[in-house]
Amino acid sequence: MQDVLKALGMSDSNRGGFSGEWIGSGKAQAVVSPIDGAKLADVVNVTPAEFEAVLARCHAAFASWKLVPAPKRGEVVRALGDELRRHKEALGMLVSLEMGKALREGLGEVQEMIDICDFAVGLSRQLYGLTMPSERRQHRLQEQWHPLGVVGVITAFNFPVAVWSWNTALALVCGDTVLWKPSSKTPLTAIACTRIAEKVLRDFGYDPAICSLVIGKGSEIGDLINTDPRVALVSYTGSVPGGRHVGKLVQERFGRHILELGGNGAVIVSEKGDLEIALRSIYFGAIGTSGQRCTSTRRVIVHESIYPAFRDRLLDLYRKTPIGDPRQDENLMGPLVDQGAVETMLAAIETVKAQGGKVLFGGEKLPPTSGLTGGCYITPCLAEVSGNLPIVKEETFAPVLYLMTYRTIEEAIALQNGVSQGLSSAIITNDQRESELFLSAAGSDCGLANVNTGTSGAEIGGAFGGEKETGGGRESGSDAWKAYMRRQTSAINFSGQVELAQGITLEL
Ligand code: UN1
């Protein structure tokens, strides 16, 4: 642990605020690993007064950063990507230690950070506006994209570093400054990332407050971000109730928001699909990150003709799931993030039973004799249900997978869409008519709809986010950058005369 902290420039006690200098004199918090309950380090939160100082500096830094040419801002992001490459092992390990995901997934998360930096470097030369023909003689219409301001980034524990990077890499090339409030469950990884950004900005001679950090409670520090008009855009990743709260506060002051909230990922397994592809995609989608991705597979909708064979094969995989210390390569599943998450999972399983579902496997807390004392380990749960059970429509942020059957593809699509969340979905089929229907306007209503690959593991090149209670926001690739900029439309007259639009005449 000491080596990991040292490699990332951290110590046993770390201050949780940064805006050019490290500050923090609020409550001290001991960060404990879900792997074995061991203390990792202390973090000192910021006070509201310190928050004000950080935001003021981050806001002031925008005044000069927005004037730096975008391709030059891209050079900073290139260096950030290089620095992340150098720290990939240590940062991936810290992610695993702090929130418990398998090391391979921690490394994958850092790879996502590197990928979005590469994407953003190219983007820094492609912040294109359009020109349009004017209806007036010798006039021209054009649009430009300008920097927006301070972007408040509020992130969740499950992707403690990648979500910051999706927002930050785009925000930086767009000329914005970033004020990050990470989950209180994962402050160490946030400090590590901010240190990396600090070094890069200092090396270039830019104000390091361009990437600022505030660690504190959501209800206190988070709400200061949500209500302050100096924060032009709030990008929030978290629960549906959390997003409802953030959305209201930000809208109240006519700020902008990107909301990335709950999911309830479903995979349709057609009788015309490849069973091996289905099994692997679904298994990883359900147990990866111990079922704590917003893209996790939570529902499987299987054609009734292949259901018994599919269920038995999946059950076999579940029974053999290697669970344990996520730093060891042989373990596919680590702990849940904390005991609260374990209790939530157990309560959901009781509800499944009470509502008439059948638990086929899992939901057993691993006993201390297994050598995993102190951690938050539990076996993943597989349950057979009717698609209409109320609990199936809720997002339980844990490895609980519901199996249900269908007869017609239309029925399967209706089941897939019949929940209030709309993030990620998939179909496993080799029938083109089925897959095209699934991708059509009559198909999946989610922001992500995949064919022959699972619900999780989206690449950074596409826009990431979803519909309905998922919040409608988009981050990451494609043209998601537009949310981080201010669009300006201009009419330019080079006729030497006055001509009004819409044919209006003005005789003086
Ligand atoms: C999340 O769970 O909040 O698509 C993000 C995926 C990852 C990101 C998940 N690239 O599973």
Short mmCIF file of C-alpha atoms and ligand atoms in Angstrom, two decimals:
data_model
loop_
_atom_site.label_atom_id
_atom_site.label_comp_id
_atom_site.label_asym_id
_atom_site.label_seq_id
_atom_site.Cartn_x
_atom_site.Cartn_y
_atom_site.Cartn_z
CA MET A 1 0.00 0.00 0.00
CA GLN A 2 2.76 2.39 0.99
CA ASP A 3 4.45 1.79 -2.38
CA VAL A 4 1.25 2.56 -4.28
CA LEU A 5 0.68 5.78 -2.33
CA LYS A 6 4.30 6.78 -2.75
CA ALA A 7 4.26 6.13 -6.49
CA LEU A 8 1.30 8.53 -6.69
CA GLY A 9 2.90 11.19 -4.50
CA MET A 10 0.59 10.61 -1.55
CA SER A 11 1.04 9.85 2.14
CA ASP A 12 -0.79 8.43 5.16
CA SER A 13 -2.68 11.66 5.63
CA ASN A 14 -3.86 13.71 2.66
CA ARG A 15 -5.67 16.98 2.31
CA GLY A 16 -8.86 16.87 0.28
CA GLY A 17 -8.95 20.29 -1.36
CA PHE A 18 -6.88 21.63 -4.25
CA SER A 19 -6.90 24.82 -6.26
CA GLY A 20 -3.22 25.52 -6.82
CA GLU A 21 -2.31 24.50 -3.30
CA TRP A 22 -3.45 21.62 -1.13
CA ILE A 23 -5.85 22.61 1.61
CA GLY A 24 -8.33 20.95 3.94
CA SER A 25 -9.03 21.46 7.62
CA GLY A 26 -12.47 19.88 7.92
CA LYS A 27 -13.40 16.42 9.16
CA ALA A 28 -10.73 13.75 8.88
CA GLN A 29 -11.88 10.51 7.31
CA ALA A 30 -10.16 7.11 7.49
CA VAL A 31 -10.38 5.37 4.12
CA VAL A 32 -10.82 1.62 4.52
CA SER A 33 -10.38 -1.03 1.83
CA PRO A 34 -13.37 -3.29 1.11
CA ILE A 35 -10.82 -6.03 0.35
CA ASP A 36 -9.88 -6.71 3.96
CA GLY A 37 -11.15 -3.81 6.06
CA ALA A 38 -7.62 -2.43 6.42
CA LYS A 39 -7.14 1.32 6.70
CA LEU A 40 -5.52 2.75 3.57
CA ALA A 41 -4.93 6.38 4.58
CA ASP A 42 -6.61 9.45 6.07
CA VAL A 43 -8.22 12.22 4.06
CA VAL A 44 -9.11 15.62 5.49
CA ASN A 45 -12.27 17.11 3.98
CA VAL A 46 -12.70 20.74 3.00
CA THR A 47 -14.86 23.15 4.98
CA PRO A 48 -17.50 25.33 3.27
CA ALA A 49 -15.13 28.32 3.60
CA GLU A 50 -12.38 26.35 1.89
CA PHE A 51 -14.82 25.31 -0.81
CA GLU A 52 -15.46 28.99 -1.50
CA ALA A 53 -11.73 29.66 -1.85
CA VAL A 54 -11.29 26.70 -4.23
CA LEU A 55 -14.23 27.68 -6.43
CA ALA A 56 -13.08 31.31 -6.56
CA ARG A 57 -9.65 30.20 -7.82
CA CYS A 58 -11.04 27.68 -10.26
CA HIS A 59 -13.39 30.34 -11.62
CA ALA A 60 -10.57 32.89 -11.87
CA ALA A 61 -8.40 30.34 -13.74
CA PHE A 62 -11.07 30.14 -16.45
CA ALA A 63 -10.43 33.77 -17.44
CA SER A 64 -6.99 32.95 -18.84
CA TRP A 65 -7.45 29.28 -19.76
CA LYS A 66 -10.29 30.08 -22.16
CA LEU A 67 -7.93 32.31 -24.15
CA VAL A 68 -5.35 29.56 -24.75
CA PRO A 69 -5.79 28.23 -28.32
CA ALA A 70 -7.65 24.91 -28.29
CA PRO A 71 -4.83 22.88 -29.94
CA LYS A 72 -2.48 24.19 -27.22
CA ARG A 73 -4.97 23.05 -24.61
CA GLY A 74 -4.88 19.71 -26.42
CA GLU A 75 -1.14 19.48 -25.77
CA VAL A 76 -1.85 19.58 -22.05
CA VAL A 77 -4.32 16.73 -22.45
CA ARG A 78 -1.76 14.76 -24.45
CA ALA A 79 0.70 15.14 -21.55
CA LEU A 80 -2.03 14.14 -19.11
CA GLY A 81 -2.55 10.94 -21.12
CA ASP A 82 1.21 10.26 -21.09
CA GLU A 83 1.37 10.78 -17.34
CA LEU A 84 -1.55 8.39 -16.90
CA ARG A 85 0.29 5.80 -19.01
CA ARG A 86 3.24 6.12 -16.62
CA HIS A 87 1.01 5.70 -13.57
CA LYS A 88 -1.33 3.07 -14.98
CA GLU A 89 -0.20 0.23 -12.70
CA ALA A 90 -0.22 2.26 -9.48
CA LEU A 91 -3.49 4.05 -10.20
CA GLY A 92 -5.21 0.83 -11.31
CA MET A 93 -4.05 -0.80 -8.08
CA LEU A 94 -5.30 2.11 -5.98
CA VAL A 95 -8.72 1.85 -7.68
CA SER A 96 -8.79 -1.83 -6.79
CA LEU A 97 -7.70 -1.20 -3.19
CA GLU A 98 -10.11 1.64 -2.59
CA MET A 99 -13.32 0.32 -4.15
CA GLY A 100 -12.58 -3.38 -4.57
CA LYS A 101 -12.91 -4.01 -8.31
CA ALA A 102 -10.72 -6.68 -9.88
CA LEU A 103 -7.29 -5.31 -10.71
CA ARG A 104 -7.76 -6.15 -14.39
CA GLU A 105 -10.83 -3.89 -14.33
CA GLY A 106 -8.96 -1.19 -12.40
CA LEU A 107 -6.31 -1.22 -15.13
CA GLY A 108 -9.08 -1.17 -17.75
CA GLU A 109 -10.52 1.89 -16.09
CA VAL A 110 -7.19 3.72 -16.29
CA GLN A 111 -6.98 2.63 -19.94
CA GLU A 112 -10.32 4.38 -20.50
CA MET A 113 -8.73 7.53 -19.10
CA ILE A 114 -5.82 7.24 -21.51
CA ASP A 115 -8.18 6.60 -24.42
CA ILE A 116 -10.32 9.66 -23.72
CA CYS A 117 -7.18 11.80 -23.53
CA ASP A 118 -6.14 10.58 -26.99
CA PHE A 119 -9.64 11.30 -28.27
CA ALA A 120 -9.63 14.79 -26.77
CA VAL A 121 -6.23 15.68 -28.25
CA GLY A 122 -7.66 15.11 -31.74
CA LEU A 123 -10.84 16.89 -30.76
CA SER A 124 -8.85 19.99 -29.80
CA ARG A 125 -8.43 20.63 -33.55
CA GLN A 126 -11.99 19.69 -34.43
CA LEU A 127 -14.28 21.94 -32.38
CA TYR A 128 -16.15 22.66 -35.57
CA GLY A 129 -18.92 25.18 -36.05
CA LEU A 130 -21.10 25.36 -39.16
CA THR A 131 -21.61 28.10 -41.72
CA MET A 132 -25.08 28.48 -43.19
CA PRO A 133 -26.40 30.39 -46.21
CA SER A 134 -28.09 33.64 -45.25
CA GLU A 135 -31.44 34.59 -46.81
CA ARG A 136 -30.07 38.12 -47.25
CA ARG A 137 -27.77 39.31 -50.04
CA GLN A 138 -24.12 39.61 -49.10
CA HIS A 139 -24.68 38.26 -45.62
CA ARG A 140 -23.24 35.19 -44.00
CA LEU A 141 -24.35 33.06 -41.04
CA GLN A 142 -21.92 31.14 -38.89
CA GLU A 143 -21.66 29.49 -35.54
CA GLN A 144 -18.70 29.21 -33.21
CA TRP A 145 -18.13 27.18 -30.08
CA HIS A 146 -16.69 29.04 -27.12
CA PRO A 147 -15.49 27.86 -23.70
CA LEU A 148 -18.29 27.63 -21.15
CA GLY A 149 -16.82 28.14 -17.66
CA VAL A 150 -16.31 26.00 -14.57
CA VAL A 151 -17.51 22.41 -14.96
CA GLY A 152 -18.51 20.82 -11.64
CA VAL A 153 -17.86 17.08 -11.88
CA ILE A 154 -19.57 14.96 -9.22
CA THR A 155 -18.61 11.30 -9.50
CA ALA A 156 -19.63 7.96 -8.01
CA PHE A 157 -17.51 5.28 -6.31
CA ASN A 158 -17.85 2.62 -9.01
CA PHE A 159 -15.74 4.33 -11.67
CA PRO A 160 -13.78 6.56 -9.35
CA VAL A 161 -11.29 7.84 -11.94
CA ALA A 162 -12.65 7.21 -15.45
CA VAL A 163 -15.72 9.42 -15.12
CA TRP A 164 -13.57 12.35 -14.01
CA SER A 165 -11.35 11.82 -17.04
CA TRP A 166 -14.23 11.68 -19.55
CA ASN A 167 -15.40 15.01 -18.28
CA THR A 168 -12.00 16.58 -17.67
CA ALA A 169 -10.33 15.66 -20.98
CA LEU A 170 -13.25 17.19 -22.90
CA ALA A 171 -13.61 20.18 -20.57
CA LEU A 172 -9.91 21.02 -20.87
CA VAL A 173 -9.81 21.08 -24.67
CA CYS A 174 -13.09 23.01 -24.65
CA GLY A 175 -11.39 25.69 -22.53
CA ASP A 176 -13.27 25.02 -19.31
CA THR A 177 -11.88 24.57 -15.83
CA VAL A 178 -12.91 21.63 -13.66
CA LEU A 179 -14.06 21.43 -10.06
CA TRP A 180 -14.24 17.78 -8.98
CA LYS A 181 -16.18 16.37 -6.06
CA PRO A 182 -15.60 12.62 -5.93
CA SER A 183 -17.62 10.10 -3.93
CA SER A 184 -16.72 10.16 -0.23
CA LYS A 185 -16.08 6.41 -0.64
CA THR A 186 -13.20 6.98 -3.06
CA PRO A 187 -11.27 10.13 -2.14
CA LEU A 188 -7.76 8.68 -2.47
CA THR A 189 -8.01 7.94 -6.18
CA ALA A 190 -9.33 11.47 -6.69
CA ILE A 191 -6.35 12.97 -4.90
CA ALA A 192 -4.02 10.79 -7.00
CA CYS A 193 -5.59 12.00 -10.28
CA THR A 194 -5.55 15.63 -9.20
CA ARG A 195 -1.86 15.33 -8.32
CA ILE A 196 -1.18 14.01 -11.82
CA ALA A 197 -3.11 16.88 -13.41
CA GLU A 198 -1.34 19.36 -11.12
CA LYS A 199 2.07 18.19 -12.28
CA VAL A 200 1.10 18.42 -15.95
CA LEU A 201 -0.38 21.91 -15.62
CA ARG A 202 2.65 23.14 -13.65
CA ASP A 203 5.05 21.67 -16.24
CA PHE A 204 3.31 23.74 -18.91
CA GLY A 205 3.24 26.85 -16.71
CA TYR A 206 -0.55 26.97 -16.54
CA ASP A 207 -2.57 27.65 -13.40
CA PRO A 208 -3.00 24.27 -11.65
CA ALA A 209 -6.38 25.45 -10.32
CA ILE A 210 -7.67 24.55 -13.81
CA CYS A 211 -8.15 21.06 -12.28
CA SER A 212 -9.46 21.72 -8.77
CA LEU A 213 -10.71 19.26 -6.18
CA VAL A 214 -13.07 19.39 -3.21
CA ILE A 215 -13.66 16.38 -1.01
CA GLY A 216 -16.63 16.56 1.33
CA LYS A 217 -20.20 15.46 1.85
CA GLY A 218 -22.61 15.62 -1.09
CA SER A 219 -25.30 17.28 1.00
CA GLU A 220 -22.88 20.05 1.94
CA ILE A 221 -20.10 20.45 -0.63
CA GLY A 222 -22.07 18.89 -3.50
CA ASP A 223 -24.94 21.31 -2.95
CA LEU A 224 -22.57 24.27 -2.89
CA ILE A 225 -21.58 23.21 -6.41
CA ASN A 226 -25.19 22.68 -7.50
CA THR A 227 -26.39 26.07 -6.32
CA ASP A 228 -23.48 28.32 -7.29
CA PRO A 229 -23.98 30.26 -10.54
CA ARG A 230 -20.21 30.32 -11.10
CA VAL A 231 -20.47 26.61 -11.98
CA ALA A 232 -21.72 26.73 -15.57
CA LEU A 233 -22.23 22.99 -15.99
CA VAL A 234 -22.71 20.23 -13.42
CA SER A 235 -21.90 16.74 -14.65
CA TYR A 236 -23.37 14.33 -12.12
CA THR A 237 -23.02 10.55 -12.02
CA GLY A 238 -25.01 8.78 -9.33
CA SER A 239 -28.42 7.50 -8.29
CA VAL A 240 -31.79 8.52 -9.70
CA PRO A 241 -32.87 10.29 -6.47
CA GLY A 242 -29.48 12.04 -6.36
CA GLY A 243 -29.89 13.17 -9.97
CA ARG A 244 -33.40 14.42 -9.33
CA HIS A 245 -32.04 16.57 -6.52
CA VAL A 246 -29.06 17.88 -8.53
CA GLY A 247 -31.22 18.53 -11.60
CA LYS A 248 -33.68 20.67 -9.65
CA LEU A 249 -31.01 22.76 -7.94
CA VAL A 250 -29.06 23.38 -11.14
CA GLN A 251 -32.18 24.11 -13.19
CA GLU A 252 -33.41 26.56 -10.54
CA ARG A 253 -30.47 28.83 -11.41
CA PHE A 254 -30.62 27.99 -15.15
CA GLY A 255 -27.30 26.21 -15.03
CA ARG A 256 -26.63 23.28 -17.33
CA HIS A 257 -26.38 19.69 -16.29
CA ILE A 258 -25.33 16.31 -17.62
CA LEU A 259 -27.01 13.55 -15.63
CA GLU A 260 -25.77 9.97 -15.79
CA LEU A 261 -27.99 8.06 -13.40
CA GLY A 262 -29.25 4.54 -12.82
CA GLY A 263 -29.40 1.73 -15.34
CA ASN A 264 -31.17 -1.61 -15.51
CA GLY A 265 -29.31 -3.31 -18.33
CA ALA A 266 -31.04 -6.16 -20.14
CA VAL A 267 -29.81 -8.69 -22.69
CA ILE A 268 -32.24 -10.41 -25.04
CA VAL A 269 -31.00 -13.90 -25.93
CA SER A 270 -32.62 -15.09 -29.13
CA GLU A 271 -32.89 -18.74 -30.09
CA LYS A 272 -31.11 -17.60 -33.25
CA GLY A 273 -28.09 -16.30 -31.27
CA ASP A 274 -24.75 -17.83 -30.36
CA LEU A 275 -25.07 -19.36 -26.90
CA GLU A 276 -21.36 -19.03 -26.09
CA ILE A 277 -21.38 -15.31 -26.89
CA ALA A 278 -24.52 -14.90 -24.80
CA LEU A 279 -23.06 -16.70 -21.79
CA ARG A 280 -19.75 -14.85 -21.75
CA SER A 281 -21.26 -11.41 -22.34
CA ILE A 282 -23.95 -11.87 -19.74
CA TYR A 283 -21.68 -13.41 -17.13
CA PHE A 284 -19.14 -10.59 -17.36
CA GLY A 285 -21.90 -7.98 -17.55
CA ALA A 286 -23.48 -9.30 -14.35
CA ILE A 287 -20.51 -10.09 -12.12
CA GLY A 288 -17.94 -7.59 -13.48
CA THR A 289 -17.23 -4.82 -10.92
CA SER A 290 -19.35 -7.05 -8.63
CA GLY A 291 -22.46 -5.84 -10.43
CA GLN A 292 -21.73 -2.23 -9.51
CA ARG A 293 -21.61 -0.65 -12.96
CA CYS A 294 -24.49 1.46 -14.13
CA THR A 295 -24.16 -0.62 -17.32
CA SER A 296 -24.22 -3.94 -15.43
CA THR A 297 -26.45 -6.65 -16.84
CA ARG A 298 -29.36 -7.03 -14.44
CA ARG A 299 -31.96 -8.78 -16.60
CA VAL A 300 -31.72 -11.57 -19.16
CA ILE A 301 -34.69 -12.10 -21.46
CA VAL A 302 -34.29 -15.55 -23.03
CA HIS A 303 -36.31 -17.25 -25.75
CA GLU A 304 -38.33 -19.97 -24.07
CA SER A 305 -37.11 -22.66 -26.47
CA ILE A 306 -33.50 -22.38 -25.27
CA TYR A 307 -34.17 -21.27 -21.71
CA PRO A 308 -33.49 -24.51 -19.77
CA ALA A 309 -30.15 -25.11 -21.52
CA PHE A 310 -29.11 -21.46 -21.14
CA ARG A 311 -30.08 -21.32 -17.46
CA ASP A 312 -28.17 -24.48 -16.60
CA ARG A 313 -24.98 -23.32 -18.34
CA LEU A 314 -25.14 -19.92 -16.64
CA LEU A 315 -25.85 -21.50 -13.27
CA ASP A 316 -22.77 -23.63 -13.72
CA LEU A 317 -20.65 -20.50 -14.33
CA TYR A 318 -22.17 -18.82 -11.27
CA ARG A 319 -21.37 -21.82 -9.06
CA LYS A 320 -17.74 -21.73 -10.12
CA THR A 321 -17.23 -17.94 -9.83
CA PRO A 322 -13.80 -17.33 -8.31
CA ILE A 323 -14.41 -14.72 -5.59
CA GLY A 324 -11.71 -13.20 -3.44
CA ASP A 325 -8.91 -10.66 -3.25
CA PRO A 326 -9.39 -8.63 -6.44
CA ARG A 327 -5.65 -8.11 -6.77
CA GLN A 328 -5.21 -11.80 -7.54
CA ASP A 329 -5.63 -12.56 -11.20
CA GLU A 330 -7.60 -15.76 -10.70
CA ASN A 331 -10.46 -13.93 -8.97
CA LEU A 332 -13.15 -12.64 -11.29
CA MET A 333 -15.15 -11.04 -8.51
CA GLY A 334 -13.94 -8.99 -5.58
CA PRO A 335 -15.90 -7.55 -2.68
CA LEU A 336 -18.80 -5.11 -2.84
CA VAL A 337 -17.85 -1.56 -1.95
CA ASP A 338 -18.99 -1.72 1.69
CA GLN A 339 -21.22 -3.54 4.16
CA GLY A 340 -24.11 -1.25 3.26
CA ALA A 341 -24.00 -2.58 -0.30
CA VAL A 342 -24.01 -6.17 1.00
CA GLU A 343 -27.07 -5.42 3.15
CA THR A 344 -28.86 -3.81 0.17
CA MET A 345 -28.21 -6.91 -1.89
CA LEU A 346 -29.49 -9.25 0.82
CA ALA A 347 -32.62 -7.14 1.23
CA ALA A 348 -33.28 -7.24 -2.53
CA ILE A 349 -32.97 -11.03 -2.52
CA GLU A 350 -35.55 -11.25 0.28
CA THR A 351 -37.86 -9.03 -1.77
CA VAL A 352 -37.40 -11.25 -4.84
CA LYS A 353 -38.53 -14.24 -2.78
CA ALA A 354 -41.42 -12.35 -1.22
CA GLN A 355 -42.63 -11.28 -4.67
CA GLY A 356 -42.62 -14.85 -5.97
CA GLY A 357 -39.23 -15.03 -7.70
CA LYS A 358 -37.05 -18.11 -7.35
CA VAL A 359 -33.45 -17.73 -6.22
CA LEU A 360 -31.37 -20.28 -8.12
CA PHE A 361 -28.01 -19.40 -6.59
CA GLY A 362 -26.09 -16.92 -4.48
CA GLY A 363 -26.55 -14.24 -1.91
CA GLU A 364 -24.35 -16.05 0.63
CA LYS A 365 -22.00 -13.89 2.65
CA LEU A 366 -18.61 -15.54 2.56
CA PRO A 367 -17.71 -16.78 6.03
CA PRO A 368 -14.61 -15.63 7.91
CA THR A 369 -13.12 -19.12 7.50
CA SER A 370 -12.61 -18.41 3.82
CA GLY A 371 -9.75 -16.11 4.82
CA LEU A 372 -11.62 -13.05 3.64
CA THR A 373 -12.41 -11.62 7.07
CA GLY A 374 -13.23 -7.96 7.14
CA GLY A 375 -14.08 -7.73 3.47
CA CYS A 376 -17.48 -7.33 1.87
CA TYR A 377 -17.68 -10.60 -0.05
CA ILE A 378 -20.88 -12.27 -1.16
CA THR A 379 -21.73 -14.81 -3.85
CA PRO A 380 -23.45 -13.40 -6.96
CA CYS A 381 -27.15 -14.10 -7.19
CA LEU A 382 -29.11 -15.62 -10.04
CA ALA A 383 -32.91 -15.57 -9.83
CA GLU A 384 -35.74 -16.78 -12.04
CA VAL A 385 -38.59 -14.28 -12.21
CA SER A 386 -41.53 -13.01 -14.13
CA GLY A 387 -40.49 -9.82 -15.94
CA ASN A 388 -43.21 -7.86 -14.23
CA LEU A 389 -42.00 -8.25 -10.64
CA PRO A 390 -41.65 -4.79 -9.06
CA ILE A 391 -38.13 -5.56 -7.73
CA VAL A 392 -36.95 -6.31 -11.29
CA LYS A 393 -37.80 -2.75 -12.27
CA GLU A 394 -35.54 -1.34 -9.57
CA GLU A 395 -31.80 -0.96 -9.90
CA THR A 396 -30.14 -2.95 -7.12
CA PHE A 397 -26.49 -1.91 -7.28
CA ALA A 398 -25.12 -5.40 -6.69
CA PRO A 399 -24.59 -8.69 -8.54
CA VAL A 400 -28.21 -9.84 -8.75
CA LEU A 401 -29.27 -11.15 -12.17
CA TYR A 402 -32.89 -11.84 -13.13
CA LEU A 403 -33.77 -14.47 -15.74
CA MET A 404 -37.08 -14.35 -17.61
CA THR A 405 -38.43 -15.83 -20.84
CA TYR A 406 -40.17 -14.57 -23.99
CA ARG A 407 -41.96 -15.97 -27.03
CA THR A 408 -41.89 -13.22 -29.67
CA ILE A 409 -39.20 -10.62 -30.31
CA GLU A 410 -41.78 -7.85 -29.84
CA GLU A 411 -42.57 -9.24 -26.40
CA ALA A 412 -38.85 -9.32 -25.56
CA ILE A 413 -38.39 -5.70 -26.61
CA ALA A 414 -41.42 -4.66 -24.55
CA LEU A 415 -39.94 -6.39 -21.49
CA GLN A 416 -36.56 -4.74 -22.11
CA ASN A 417 -38.17 -1.31 -22.38
CA GLY A 418 -40.66 -1.85 -19.55
CA VAL A 419 -38.55 -0.25 -16.83
CA SER A 420 -38.03 3.38 -15.88
CA GLN A 421 -34.27 3.35 -16.58
CA GLY A 422 -32.84 3.60 -20.12
CA LEU A 423 -29.08 3.24 -20.16
CA SER A 424 -27.80 0.01 -21.67
CA SER A 425 -29.27 -2.92 -23.58
CA ALA A 426 -28.17 -5.73 -25.89
CA ILE A 427 -29.43 -8.49 -28.13
CA ILE A 428 -27.65 -11.73 -28.94
CA THR A 429 -28.86 -12.92 -32.33
CA ASN A 430 -27.59 -13.85 -35.78
CA ASP A 431 -30.90 -12.90 -37.34
CA GLN A 432 -30.52 -9.53 -39.03
CA ARG A 433 -34.21 -8.78 -38.98
CA GLU A 434 -34.23 -9.17 -35.21
CA SER A 435 -31.13 -7.08 -34.63
CA GLU A 436 -32.29 -4.31 -36.96
CA LEU A 437 -35.69 -4.24 -35.26
CA PHE A 438 -33.90 -3.98 -31.91
CA LEU A 439 -31.88 -0.98 -33.19
CA SER A 440 -34.83 0.70 -34.89
CA ALA A 441 -37.27 3.25 -33.50
CA ALA A 442 -39.49 0.30 -32.54
CA GLY A 443 -36.60 -1.30 -30.65
CA SER A 444 -34.55 -0.58 -27.56
CA ASP A 445 -35.29 2.78 -25.92
CA CYS A 446 -31.84 2.97 -24.29
CA GLY A 447 -28.90 5.28 -24.92
CA LEU A 448 -26.75 2.21 -25.56
CA ALA A 449 -28.05 -0.70 -27.66
CA ASN A 450 -25.57 -3.44 -28.58
CA VAL A 451 -25.68 -6.45 -30.86
CA ASN A 452 -23.79 -9.64 -29.96
CA THR A 453 -21.88 -7.98 -27.15
CA GLY A 454 -22.96 -7.24 -23.59
CA THR A 455 -24.39 -4.21 -21.84
CA SER A 456 -21.21 -3.02 -20.11
CA GLY A 457 -17.78 -2.00 -21.31
CA ALA A 458 -18.76 0.87 -23.58
CA GLU A 459 -15.87 2.35 -25.56
CA ILE A 460 -15.01 6.02 -25.10
CA GLY A 461 -15.47 6.82 -28.81
CA GLY A 462 -19.26 6.86 -28.56
CA ALA A 463 -21.46 9.21 -26.56
CA PHE A 464 -22.22 7.59 -23.20
CA GLY A 465 -25.50 8.03 -21.34
CA GLY A 466 -29.15 7.11 -21.40
CA GLU A 467 -32.79 8.04 -21.44
CA LYS A 468 -35.75 8.22 -19.06
CA GLU A 469 -34.64 8.08 -15.43
CA THR A 470 -31.04 7.62 -16.54
CA GLY A 471 -31.18 11.38 -16.98
CA GLY A 472 -30.59 12.06 -20.68
CA GLY A 473 -26.99 13.29 -20.38
CA ARG A 474 -24.17 12.28 -22.70
CA GLU A 475 -20.46 12.21 -21.89
CA SER A 476 -17.31 10.92 -23.55
CA GLY A 477 -17.08 10.50 -27.34
CA SER A 478 -18.97 11.47 -30.52
CA ASP A 479 -20.17 15.08 -30.19
CA ALA A 480 -20.73 14.98 -26.40
CA TRP A 481 -18.18 17.84 -26.25
CA LYS A 482 -20.86 20.29 -27.36
CA ALA A 483 -22.41 20.22 -23.88
CA TYR A 484 -19.14 21.64 -22.54
CA MET A 485 -19.19 24.71 -24.81
CA ARG A 486 -21.25 27.78 -25.53
CA ARG A 487 -22.65 28.03 -29.06
CA GLN A 488 -22.66 31.45 -30.67
CA THR A 489 -24.51 32.18 -33.92
CA SER A 490 -23.49 35.24 -35.93
CA ALA A 491 -25.01 37.07 -38.89
CA ILE A 492 -22.35 39.03 -40.78
CA ASN A 493 -23.34 41.74 -43.27
CA PHE A 494 -20.81 42.75 -45.94
CA SER A 495 -23.31 44.44 -48.30
CA GLY A 496 -22.81 48.00 -47.10
CA GLN A 497 -26.60 48.27 -46.75
CA VAL A 498 -29.29 47.45 -44.26
CA GLU A 499 -31.50 44.51 -45.15
CA LEU A 500 -33.83 43.02 -42.58
CA ALA A 501 -34.56 39.31 -42.39
CA GLN A 502 -38.01 37.86 -43.02
CA GLY A 503 -38.55 40.43 -45.80
CA ILE A 504 -39.41 43.25 -43.39
CA THR A 505 -38.89 46.72 -44.87
CA LEU A 506 -38.10 49.85 -42.96
CA GLU A 507 -38.74 53.14 -44.79
CA LEU A 508 -37.32 56.12 -42.93
C1 UN1 B 1 -20.56 3.51 -14.95
O1 UN1 B 1 -20.88 2.40 -14.55
O2 UN1 B 1 -20.86 4.54 -14.31
O3 UN1 B 1 -19.54 0.95 -20.14
C2 UN1 B 1 -19.74 3.73 -16.15
C3 UN1 B 1 -18.96 0.66 -19.10
C4 UN1 B 1 -17.83 1.54 -18.66
C5 UN1 B 1 -18.35 2.73 -17.94
C6 UN1 B 1 -19.38 2.47 -16.90
N1 UN1 B 1 -17.10 1.97 -19.81
O4 UN1 B 1 -19.26 -0.31 -18.43
#
